[in-house]
PDB file of C-alpha atoms and ligand atoms in Angstrom:
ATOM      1  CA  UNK A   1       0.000   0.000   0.000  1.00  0.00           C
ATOM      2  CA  UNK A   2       1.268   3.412  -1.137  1.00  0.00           C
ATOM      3  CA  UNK A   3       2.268   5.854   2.072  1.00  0.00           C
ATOM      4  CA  UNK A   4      -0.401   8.017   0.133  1.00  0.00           C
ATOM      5  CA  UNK A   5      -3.184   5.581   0.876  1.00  0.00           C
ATOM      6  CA  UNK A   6      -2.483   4.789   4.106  1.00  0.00           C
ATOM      7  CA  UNK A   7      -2.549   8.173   5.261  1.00  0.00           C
ATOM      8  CA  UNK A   8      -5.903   8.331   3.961  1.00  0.00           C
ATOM      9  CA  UNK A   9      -6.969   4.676   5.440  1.00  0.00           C
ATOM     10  CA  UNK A  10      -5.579   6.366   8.770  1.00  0.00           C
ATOM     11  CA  UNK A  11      -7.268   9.613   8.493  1.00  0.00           C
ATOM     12  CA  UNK A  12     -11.177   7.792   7.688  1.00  0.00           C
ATOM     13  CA  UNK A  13     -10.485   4.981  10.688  1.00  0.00           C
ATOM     14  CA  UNK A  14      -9.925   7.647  12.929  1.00  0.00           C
ATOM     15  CA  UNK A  15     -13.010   9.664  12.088  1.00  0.00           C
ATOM     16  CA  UNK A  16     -15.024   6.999  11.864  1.00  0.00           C
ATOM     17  CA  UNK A  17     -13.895   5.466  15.676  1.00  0.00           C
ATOM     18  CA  UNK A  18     -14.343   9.100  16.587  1.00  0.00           C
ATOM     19  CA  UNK A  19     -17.751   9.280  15.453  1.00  0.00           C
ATOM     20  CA  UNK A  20     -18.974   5.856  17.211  1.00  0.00           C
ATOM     21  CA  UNK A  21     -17.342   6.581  20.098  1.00  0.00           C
ATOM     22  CA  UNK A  22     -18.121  10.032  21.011  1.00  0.00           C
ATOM     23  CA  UNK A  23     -21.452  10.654  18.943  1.00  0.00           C
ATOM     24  CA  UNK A  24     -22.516  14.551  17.858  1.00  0.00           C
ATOM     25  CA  UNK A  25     -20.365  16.799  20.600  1.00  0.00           C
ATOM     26  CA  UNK A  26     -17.629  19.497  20.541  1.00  0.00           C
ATOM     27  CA  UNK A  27     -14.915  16.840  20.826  1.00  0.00           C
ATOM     28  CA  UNK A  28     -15.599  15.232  17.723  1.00  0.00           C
ATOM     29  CA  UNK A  29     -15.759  18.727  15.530  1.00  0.00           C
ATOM     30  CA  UNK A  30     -11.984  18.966  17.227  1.00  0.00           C
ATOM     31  CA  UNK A  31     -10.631  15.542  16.766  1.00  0.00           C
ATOM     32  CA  UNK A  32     -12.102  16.127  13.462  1.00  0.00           C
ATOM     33  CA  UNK A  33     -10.228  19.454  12.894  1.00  0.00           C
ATOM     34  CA  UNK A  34      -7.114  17.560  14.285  1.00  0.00           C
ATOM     35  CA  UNK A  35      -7.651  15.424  11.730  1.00  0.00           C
ATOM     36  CA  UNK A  36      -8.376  17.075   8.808  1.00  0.00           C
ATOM     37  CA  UNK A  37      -5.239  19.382   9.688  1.00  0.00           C
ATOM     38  CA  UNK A  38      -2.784  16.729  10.037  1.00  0.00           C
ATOM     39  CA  UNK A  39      -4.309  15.316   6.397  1.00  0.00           C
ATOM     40  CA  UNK A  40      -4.026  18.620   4.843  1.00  0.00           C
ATOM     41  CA  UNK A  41      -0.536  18.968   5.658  1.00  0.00           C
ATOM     42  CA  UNK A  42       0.479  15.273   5.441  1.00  0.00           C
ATOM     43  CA  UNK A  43      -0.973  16.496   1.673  1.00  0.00           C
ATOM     44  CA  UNK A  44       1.044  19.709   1.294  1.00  0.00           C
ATOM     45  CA  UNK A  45       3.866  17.687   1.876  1.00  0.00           C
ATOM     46  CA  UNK A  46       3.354  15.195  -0.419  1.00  0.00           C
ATOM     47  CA  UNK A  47       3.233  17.731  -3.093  1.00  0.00           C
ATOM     48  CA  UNK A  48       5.886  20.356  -1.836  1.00  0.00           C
ATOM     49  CA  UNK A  49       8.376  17.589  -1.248  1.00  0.00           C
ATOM     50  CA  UNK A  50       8.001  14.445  -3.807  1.00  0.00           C
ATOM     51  CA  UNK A  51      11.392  13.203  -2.279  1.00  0.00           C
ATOM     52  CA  UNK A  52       8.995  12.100   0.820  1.00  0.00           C
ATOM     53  CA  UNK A  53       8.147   9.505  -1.966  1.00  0.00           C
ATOM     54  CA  UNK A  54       3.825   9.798  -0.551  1.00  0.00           C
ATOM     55  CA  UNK A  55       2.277  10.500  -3.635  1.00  0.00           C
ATOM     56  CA  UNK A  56       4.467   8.149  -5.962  1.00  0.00           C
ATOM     57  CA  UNK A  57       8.540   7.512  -6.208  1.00  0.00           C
ATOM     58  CA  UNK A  58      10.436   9.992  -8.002  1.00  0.00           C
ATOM     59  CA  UNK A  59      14.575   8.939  -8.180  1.00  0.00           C
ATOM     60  CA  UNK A  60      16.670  11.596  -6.881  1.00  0.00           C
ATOM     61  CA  UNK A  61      20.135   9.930  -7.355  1.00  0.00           C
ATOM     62  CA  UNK A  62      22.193   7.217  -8.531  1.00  0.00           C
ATOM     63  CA  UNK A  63      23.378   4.505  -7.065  1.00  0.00           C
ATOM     64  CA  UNK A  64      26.053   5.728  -3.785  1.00  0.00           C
ATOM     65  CA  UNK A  65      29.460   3.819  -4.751  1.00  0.00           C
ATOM     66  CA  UNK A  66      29.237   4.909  -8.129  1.00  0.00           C
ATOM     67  CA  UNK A  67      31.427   8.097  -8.892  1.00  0.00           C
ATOM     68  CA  UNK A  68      29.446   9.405 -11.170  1.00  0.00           C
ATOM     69  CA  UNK A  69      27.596  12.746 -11.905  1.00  0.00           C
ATOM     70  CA  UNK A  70      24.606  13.844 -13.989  1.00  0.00           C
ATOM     71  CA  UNK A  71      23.729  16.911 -15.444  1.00  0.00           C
ATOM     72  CA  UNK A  72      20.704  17.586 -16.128  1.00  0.00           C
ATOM     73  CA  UNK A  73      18.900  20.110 -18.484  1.00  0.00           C
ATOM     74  CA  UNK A  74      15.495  21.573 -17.899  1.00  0.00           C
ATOM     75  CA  UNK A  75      13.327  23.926 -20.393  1.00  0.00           C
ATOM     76  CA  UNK A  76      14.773  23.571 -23.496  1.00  0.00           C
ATOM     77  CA  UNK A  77      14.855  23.187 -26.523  1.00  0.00           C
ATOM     78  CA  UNK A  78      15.675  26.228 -26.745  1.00  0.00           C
ATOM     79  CA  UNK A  79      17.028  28.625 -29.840  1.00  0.00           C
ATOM     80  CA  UNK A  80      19.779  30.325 -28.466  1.00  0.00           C
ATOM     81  CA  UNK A  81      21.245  27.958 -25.898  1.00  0.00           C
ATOM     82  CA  UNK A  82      20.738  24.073 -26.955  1.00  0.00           C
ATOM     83  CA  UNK A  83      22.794  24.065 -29.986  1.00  0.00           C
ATOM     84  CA  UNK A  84      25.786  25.602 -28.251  1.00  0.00           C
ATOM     85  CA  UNK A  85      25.512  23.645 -25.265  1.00  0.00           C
ATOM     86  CA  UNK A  86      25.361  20.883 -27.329  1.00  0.00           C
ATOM     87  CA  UNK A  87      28.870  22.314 -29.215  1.00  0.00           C
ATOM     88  CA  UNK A  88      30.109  22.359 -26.009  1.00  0.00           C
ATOM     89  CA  UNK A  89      29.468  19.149 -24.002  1.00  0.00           C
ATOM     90  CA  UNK A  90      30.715  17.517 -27.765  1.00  0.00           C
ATOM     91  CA  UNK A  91      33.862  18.730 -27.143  1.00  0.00           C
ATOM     92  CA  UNK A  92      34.261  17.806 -24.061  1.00  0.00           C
ATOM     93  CA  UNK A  93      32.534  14.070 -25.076  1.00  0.00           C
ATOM     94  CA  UNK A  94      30.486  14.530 -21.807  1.00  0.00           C
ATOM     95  CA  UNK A  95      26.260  12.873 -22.204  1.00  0.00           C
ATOM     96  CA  UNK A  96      24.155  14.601 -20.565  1.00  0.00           C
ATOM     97  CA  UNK A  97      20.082  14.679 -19.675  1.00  0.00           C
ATOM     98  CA  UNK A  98      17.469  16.931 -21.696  1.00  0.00           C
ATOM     99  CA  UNK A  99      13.694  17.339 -19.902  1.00  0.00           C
ATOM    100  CA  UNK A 100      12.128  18.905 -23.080  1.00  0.00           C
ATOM    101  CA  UNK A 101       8.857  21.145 -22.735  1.00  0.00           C
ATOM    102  CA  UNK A 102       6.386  19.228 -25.906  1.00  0.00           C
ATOM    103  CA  UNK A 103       5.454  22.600 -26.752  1.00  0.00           C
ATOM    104  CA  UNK A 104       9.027  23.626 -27.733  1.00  0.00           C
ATOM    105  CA  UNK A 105       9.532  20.261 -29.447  1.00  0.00           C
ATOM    106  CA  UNK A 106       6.941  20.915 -31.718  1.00  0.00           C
ATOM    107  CA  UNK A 107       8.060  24.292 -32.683  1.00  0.00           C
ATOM    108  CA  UNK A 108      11.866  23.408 -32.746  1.00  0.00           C
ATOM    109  CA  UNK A 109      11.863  19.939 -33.771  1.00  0.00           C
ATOM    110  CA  UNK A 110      15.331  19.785 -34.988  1.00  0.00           C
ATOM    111  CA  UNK A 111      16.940  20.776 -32.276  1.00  0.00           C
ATOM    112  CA  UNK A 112      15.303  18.064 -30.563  1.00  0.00           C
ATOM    113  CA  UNK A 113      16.463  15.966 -33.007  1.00  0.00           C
ATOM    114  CA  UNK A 114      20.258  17.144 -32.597  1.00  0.00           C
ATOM    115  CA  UNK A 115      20.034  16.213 -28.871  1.00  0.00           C
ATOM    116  CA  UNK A 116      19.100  13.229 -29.851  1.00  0.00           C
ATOM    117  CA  UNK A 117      21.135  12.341 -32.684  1.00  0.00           C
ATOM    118  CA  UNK A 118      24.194  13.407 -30.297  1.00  0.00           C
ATOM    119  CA  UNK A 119      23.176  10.265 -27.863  1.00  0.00           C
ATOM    120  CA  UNK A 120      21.647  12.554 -24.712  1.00  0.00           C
ATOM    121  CA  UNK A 121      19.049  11.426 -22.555  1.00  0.00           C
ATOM    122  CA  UNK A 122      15.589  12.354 -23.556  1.00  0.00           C
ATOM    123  CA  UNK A 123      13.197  13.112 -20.751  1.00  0.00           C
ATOM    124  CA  UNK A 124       9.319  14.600 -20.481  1.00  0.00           C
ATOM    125  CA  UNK A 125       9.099  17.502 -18.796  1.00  0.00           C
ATOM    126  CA  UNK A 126       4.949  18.452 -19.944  1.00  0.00           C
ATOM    127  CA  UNK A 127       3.783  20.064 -23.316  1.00  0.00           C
ATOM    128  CA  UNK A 128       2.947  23.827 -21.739  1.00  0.00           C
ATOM    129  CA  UNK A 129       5.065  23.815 -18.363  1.00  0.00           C
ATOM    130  CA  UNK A 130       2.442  25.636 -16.782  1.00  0.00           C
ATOM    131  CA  UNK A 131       3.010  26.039 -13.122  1.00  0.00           C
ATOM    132  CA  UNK A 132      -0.207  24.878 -11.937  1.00  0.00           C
ATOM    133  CA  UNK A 133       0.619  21.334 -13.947  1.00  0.00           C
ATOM    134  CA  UNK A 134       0.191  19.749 -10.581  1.00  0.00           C
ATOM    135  CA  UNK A 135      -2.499  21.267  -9.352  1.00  0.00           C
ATOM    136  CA  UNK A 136      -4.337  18.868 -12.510  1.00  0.00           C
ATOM    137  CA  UNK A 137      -5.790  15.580 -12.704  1.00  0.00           C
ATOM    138  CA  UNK A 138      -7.358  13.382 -15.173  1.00  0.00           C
ATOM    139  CA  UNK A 139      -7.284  13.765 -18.545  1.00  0.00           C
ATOM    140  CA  UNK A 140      -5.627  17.544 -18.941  1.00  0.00           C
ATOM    141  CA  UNK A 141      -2.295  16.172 -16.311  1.00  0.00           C
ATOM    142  CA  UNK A 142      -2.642  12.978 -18.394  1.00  0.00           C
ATOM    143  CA  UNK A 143      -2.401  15.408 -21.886  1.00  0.00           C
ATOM    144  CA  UNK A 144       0.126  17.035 -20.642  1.00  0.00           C
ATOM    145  CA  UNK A 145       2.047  14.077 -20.759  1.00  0.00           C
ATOM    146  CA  UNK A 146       1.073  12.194 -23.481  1.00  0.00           C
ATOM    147  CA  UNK A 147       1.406  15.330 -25.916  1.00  0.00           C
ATOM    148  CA  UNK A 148       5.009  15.781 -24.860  1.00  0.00           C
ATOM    149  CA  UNK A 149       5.411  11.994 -25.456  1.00  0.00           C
ATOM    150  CA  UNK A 150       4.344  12.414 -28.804  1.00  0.00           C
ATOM    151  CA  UNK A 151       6.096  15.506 -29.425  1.00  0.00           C
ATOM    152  CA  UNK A 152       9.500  13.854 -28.531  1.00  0.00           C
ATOM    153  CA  UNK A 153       8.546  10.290 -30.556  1.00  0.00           C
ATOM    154  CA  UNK A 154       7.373  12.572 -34.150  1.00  0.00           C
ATOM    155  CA  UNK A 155      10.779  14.240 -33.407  1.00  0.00           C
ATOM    156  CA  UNK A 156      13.607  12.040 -31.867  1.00  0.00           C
ATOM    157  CA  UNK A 157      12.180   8.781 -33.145  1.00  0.00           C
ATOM    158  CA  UNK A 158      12.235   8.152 -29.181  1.00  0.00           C
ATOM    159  CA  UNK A 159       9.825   7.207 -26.747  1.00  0.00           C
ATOM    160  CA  UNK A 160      10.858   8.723 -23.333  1.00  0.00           C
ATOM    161  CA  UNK A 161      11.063   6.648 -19.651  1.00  0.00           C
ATOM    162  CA  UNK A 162      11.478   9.880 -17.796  1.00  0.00           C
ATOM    163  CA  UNK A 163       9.495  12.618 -16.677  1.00  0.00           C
ATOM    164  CA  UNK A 164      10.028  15.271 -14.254  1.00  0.00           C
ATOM    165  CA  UNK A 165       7.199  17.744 -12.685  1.00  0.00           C
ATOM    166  CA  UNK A 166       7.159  21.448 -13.795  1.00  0.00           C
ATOM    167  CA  UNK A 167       8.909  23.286 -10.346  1.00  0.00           C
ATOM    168  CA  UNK A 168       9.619  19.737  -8.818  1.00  0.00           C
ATOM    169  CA  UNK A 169       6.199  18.923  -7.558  1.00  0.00           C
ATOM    170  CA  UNK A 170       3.848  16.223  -7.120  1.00  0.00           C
ATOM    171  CA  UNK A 171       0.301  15.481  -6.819  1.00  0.00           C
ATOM    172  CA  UNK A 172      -1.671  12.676  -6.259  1.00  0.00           C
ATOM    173  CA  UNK A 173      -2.488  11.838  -9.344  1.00  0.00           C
ATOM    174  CA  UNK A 174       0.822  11.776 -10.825  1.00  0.00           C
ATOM    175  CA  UNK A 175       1.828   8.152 -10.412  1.00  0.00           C
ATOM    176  CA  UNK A 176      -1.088   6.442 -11.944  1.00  0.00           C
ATOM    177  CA  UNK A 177      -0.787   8.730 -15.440  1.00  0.00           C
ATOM    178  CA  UNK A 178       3.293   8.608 -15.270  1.00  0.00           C
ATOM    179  CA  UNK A 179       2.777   4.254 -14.845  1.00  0.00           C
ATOM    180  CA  UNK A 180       0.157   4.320 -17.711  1.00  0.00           C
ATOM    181  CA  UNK A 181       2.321   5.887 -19.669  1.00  0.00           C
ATOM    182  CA  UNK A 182       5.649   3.744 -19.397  1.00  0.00           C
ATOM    183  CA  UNK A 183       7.716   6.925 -17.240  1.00  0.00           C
ATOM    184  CA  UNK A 184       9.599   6.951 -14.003  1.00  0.00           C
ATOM    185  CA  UNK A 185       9.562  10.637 -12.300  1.00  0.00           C
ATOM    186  CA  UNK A 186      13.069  11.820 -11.951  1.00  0.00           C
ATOM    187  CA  UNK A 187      13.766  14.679  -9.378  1.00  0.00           C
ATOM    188  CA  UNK A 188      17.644  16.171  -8.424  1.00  0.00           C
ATOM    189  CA  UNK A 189      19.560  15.939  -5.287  1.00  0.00           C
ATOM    190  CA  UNK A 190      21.980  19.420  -6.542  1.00  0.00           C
ATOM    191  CA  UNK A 191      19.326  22.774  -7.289  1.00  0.00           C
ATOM    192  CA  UNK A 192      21.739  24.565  -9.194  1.00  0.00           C
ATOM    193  CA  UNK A 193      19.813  27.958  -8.678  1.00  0.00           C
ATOM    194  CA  UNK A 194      21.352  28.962 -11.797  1.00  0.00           C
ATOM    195  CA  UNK A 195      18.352  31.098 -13.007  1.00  0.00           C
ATOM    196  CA  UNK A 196      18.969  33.258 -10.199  1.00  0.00           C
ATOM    197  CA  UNK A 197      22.652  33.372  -9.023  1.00  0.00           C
ATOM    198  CA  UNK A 198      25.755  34.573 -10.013  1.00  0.00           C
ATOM    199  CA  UNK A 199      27.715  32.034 -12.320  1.00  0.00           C
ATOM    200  CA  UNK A 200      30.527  31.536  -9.548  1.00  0.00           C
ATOM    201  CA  UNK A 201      28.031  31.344  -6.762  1.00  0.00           C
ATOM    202  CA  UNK A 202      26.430  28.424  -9.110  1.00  0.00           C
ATOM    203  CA  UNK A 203      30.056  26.703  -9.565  1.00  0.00           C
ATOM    204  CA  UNK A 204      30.551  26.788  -5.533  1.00  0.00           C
ATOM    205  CA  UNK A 205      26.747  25.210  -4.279  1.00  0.00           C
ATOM    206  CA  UNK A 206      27.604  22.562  -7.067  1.00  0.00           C
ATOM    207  CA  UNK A 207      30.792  22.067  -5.659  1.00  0.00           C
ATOM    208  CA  UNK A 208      30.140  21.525  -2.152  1.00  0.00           C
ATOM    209  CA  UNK A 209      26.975  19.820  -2.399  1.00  0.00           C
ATOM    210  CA  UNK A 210      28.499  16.995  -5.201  1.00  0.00           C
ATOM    211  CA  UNK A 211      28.575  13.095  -4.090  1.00  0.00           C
ATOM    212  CA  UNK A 212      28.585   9.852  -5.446  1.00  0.00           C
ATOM    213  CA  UNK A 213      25.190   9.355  -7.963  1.00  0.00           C
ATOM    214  CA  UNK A 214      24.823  13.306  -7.399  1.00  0.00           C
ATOM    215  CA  UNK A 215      21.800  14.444 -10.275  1.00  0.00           C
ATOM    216  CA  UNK A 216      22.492  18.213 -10.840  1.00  0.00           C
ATOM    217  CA  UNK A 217      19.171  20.754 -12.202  1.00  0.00           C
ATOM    218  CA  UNK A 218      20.258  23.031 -14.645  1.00  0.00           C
ATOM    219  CA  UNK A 219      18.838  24.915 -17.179  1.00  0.00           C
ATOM    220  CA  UNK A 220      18.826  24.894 -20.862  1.00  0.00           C
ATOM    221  CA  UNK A 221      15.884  27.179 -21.239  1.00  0.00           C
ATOM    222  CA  UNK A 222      15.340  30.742 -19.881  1.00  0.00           C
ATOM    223  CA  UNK A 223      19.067  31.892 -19.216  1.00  0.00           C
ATOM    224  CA  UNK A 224      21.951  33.295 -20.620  1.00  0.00           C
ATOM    225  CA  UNK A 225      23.699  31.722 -23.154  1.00  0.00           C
ATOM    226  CA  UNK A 226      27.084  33.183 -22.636  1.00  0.00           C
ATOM    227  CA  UNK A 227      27.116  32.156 -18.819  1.00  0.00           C
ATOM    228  CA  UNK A 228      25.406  28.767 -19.282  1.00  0.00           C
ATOM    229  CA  UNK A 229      28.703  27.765 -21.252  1.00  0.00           C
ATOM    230  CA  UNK A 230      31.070  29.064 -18.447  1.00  0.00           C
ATOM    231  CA  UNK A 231      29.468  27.270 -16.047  1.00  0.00           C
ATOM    232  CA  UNK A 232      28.621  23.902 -17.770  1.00  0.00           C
ATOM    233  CA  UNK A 233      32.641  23.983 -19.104  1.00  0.00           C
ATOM    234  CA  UNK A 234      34.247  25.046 -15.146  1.00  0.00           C
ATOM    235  CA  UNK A 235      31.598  22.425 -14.226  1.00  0.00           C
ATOM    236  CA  UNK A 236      32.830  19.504 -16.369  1.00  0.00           C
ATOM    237  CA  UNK A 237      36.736  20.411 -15.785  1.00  0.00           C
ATOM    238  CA  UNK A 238      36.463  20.508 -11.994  1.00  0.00           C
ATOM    239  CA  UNK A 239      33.891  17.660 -11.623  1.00  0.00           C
ATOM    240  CA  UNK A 240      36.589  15.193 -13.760  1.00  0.00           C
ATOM    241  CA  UNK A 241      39.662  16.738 -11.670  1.00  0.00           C
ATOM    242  CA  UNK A 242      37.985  15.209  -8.882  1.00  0.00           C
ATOM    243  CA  UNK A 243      37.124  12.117 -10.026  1.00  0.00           C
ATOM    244  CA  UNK A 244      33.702  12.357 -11.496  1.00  0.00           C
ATOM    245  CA  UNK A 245      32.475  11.009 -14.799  1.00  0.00           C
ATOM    246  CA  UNK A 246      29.560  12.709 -16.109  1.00  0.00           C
ATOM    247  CA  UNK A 247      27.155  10.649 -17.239  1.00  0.00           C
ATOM    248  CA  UNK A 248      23.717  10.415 -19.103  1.00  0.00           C
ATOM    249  CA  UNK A 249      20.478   9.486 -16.438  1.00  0.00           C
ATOM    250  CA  UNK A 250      20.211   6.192 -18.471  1.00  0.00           C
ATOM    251  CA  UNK A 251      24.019   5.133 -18.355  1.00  0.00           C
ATOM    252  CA  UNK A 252      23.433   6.506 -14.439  1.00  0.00           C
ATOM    253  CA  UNK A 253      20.138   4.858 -14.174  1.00  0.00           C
ATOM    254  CA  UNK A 254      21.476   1.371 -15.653  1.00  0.00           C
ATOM    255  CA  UNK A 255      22.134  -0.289 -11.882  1.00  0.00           C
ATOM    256  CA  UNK A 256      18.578   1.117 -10.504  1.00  0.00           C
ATOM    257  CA  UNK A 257      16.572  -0.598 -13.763  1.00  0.00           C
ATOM    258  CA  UNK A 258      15.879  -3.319 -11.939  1.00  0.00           C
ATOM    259  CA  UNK A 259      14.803  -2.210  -8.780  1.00  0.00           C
ATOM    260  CA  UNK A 260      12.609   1.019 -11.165  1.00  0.00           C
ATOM    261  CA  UNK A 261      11.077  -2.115 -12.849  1.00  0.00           C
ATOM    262  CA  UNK A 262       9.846  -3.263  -9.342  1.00  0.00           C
ATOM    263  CA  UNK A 263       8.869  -0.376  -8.748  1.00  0.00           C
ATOM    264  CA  UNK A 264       6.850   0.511 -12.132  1.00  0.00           C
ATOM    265  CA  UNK A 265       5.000  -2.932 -11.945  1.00  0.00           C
ATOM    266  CA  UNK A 266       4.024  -2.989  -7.972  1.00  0.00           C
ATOM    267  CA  UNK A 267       2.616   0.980  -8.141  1.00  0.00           C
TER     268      UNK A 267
HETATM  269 ZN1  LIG B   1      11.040  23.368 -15.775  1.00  0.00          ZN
END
């Protein structure tokens, strides 16, 4: 049973031993507001912090024992910044990860295409990237996903097995449409903050926060091109000089398949 549904199961035996117990009186409208309360925020949990795994599993790093890093690119495609970046981490021979937005596939299919062709993971990351995305249910959260799937298939020739939730929440709906649907939700354990901070100030939280299976958030989409480089580049030259290889999330993912296959069929 799914932490989700057991909070639930908890929450309805409780009112209902409340209710036989104690019949119509004051005490039951507060063990019922106790209730409800801890639900609610058992809830807002759930969806502020999908690590907490209530709602459904998201994977927020590789295996420990494996020094390895992956970067990870949100947002994109994008016209200024994915064909550089792509330039870049080529020259370096680094793989990376891509979380495309279906919207942007569909109007820049070939630079989907070149991420592609250039052997990077391909994840989901929704058709609009709305910010209420997981506020939905049903069919529009399940649209949202399907259309990017389809975006990424009429473009890459690839089907994707990763998805990860506009702003890095979750709802409770999410597992059941990312399961029908053949994708594992992938979250980070590094937030860059690189749409926000200095490019050095970037480098340093990367820095200190780095370990073994480490997945790092970046951004392909919505920043600077010129700094985006810098960073990526210092990123990949100090990771190696201490040891890292920087991987793709399926070369990364490869020891957790079995375990995500568990996982996938018992949801
Ligand atoms: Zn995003």
């Amino acid at each position: 049973m799914s932490p989700f549904a057991l909070t639930s199961l908890v929450a309805l035996t409780v009112l209902a031993s409340a209710s036989l117990l104690m019949g119509p009186s004051v005490w039951l409208a507060a063990v019922c507001g106790v209730v409800v309360a801890a639900y609610l925020a058992v809830m807002g949990l759930g969806v502020a912090n999908p690590r907490m795994g209530f709602f459904l599993r998201m994977v927020c790093r590789g295996a420990p024992g494996e020094k390895q890093v992956a970067l990870t690119f949100d947002d994109g495609p994008d016209p200024q910044t994915t064909l550089p970046l792509l330039d870049l981490l080529e020259k370096h021979k680094v793989k990376a990860s891509f979380f495309l937005v279906g919207k942007k596939v569909d109007d820049f299919p070939s630079l989907a295409q070149a991420i592609a062709q250039a052997g990077h993971t391909i994840g989901n990351h929704t058709f609009h990237h709305y910010w209420w995305t997981n506020f939905l249910w049903g069919k529009p959260l399940s649209k949202e996903v399907t259309l990017t799937q389809d975006a990424i298939a009429r473009a890459t020739g690839q089907t994707p097995h990763w998805y990860r939730p506009p702003v890095g929440l979750s709802n409770p709906h999410l597992g059941r449409v990312l399961k029908k649907a053949g994708l594992t939700c992938i979250g980070w354990d590094i937030r860059s903050g690189d749409r926000k901070n200095p490019a050095n100030a970037v480098m340093g939280r990367i820095m200190d926060k780095t370990r073994d299976g480490s997945i790092v958030l970046l951004h392909d989409g919505g920043v600077d091109v010129d700094q985006l480089l810098e960073l990526v580049e210092q990123l990949i030259i100090r990771l190696r000089g201490i040891g890292y290889s920087l991987v793709s999330l399926d070369n990364m993912m490869h020891n957790l398949a079995g375990e995500m296959d568990y996982q996938r069929s018992a949801a």
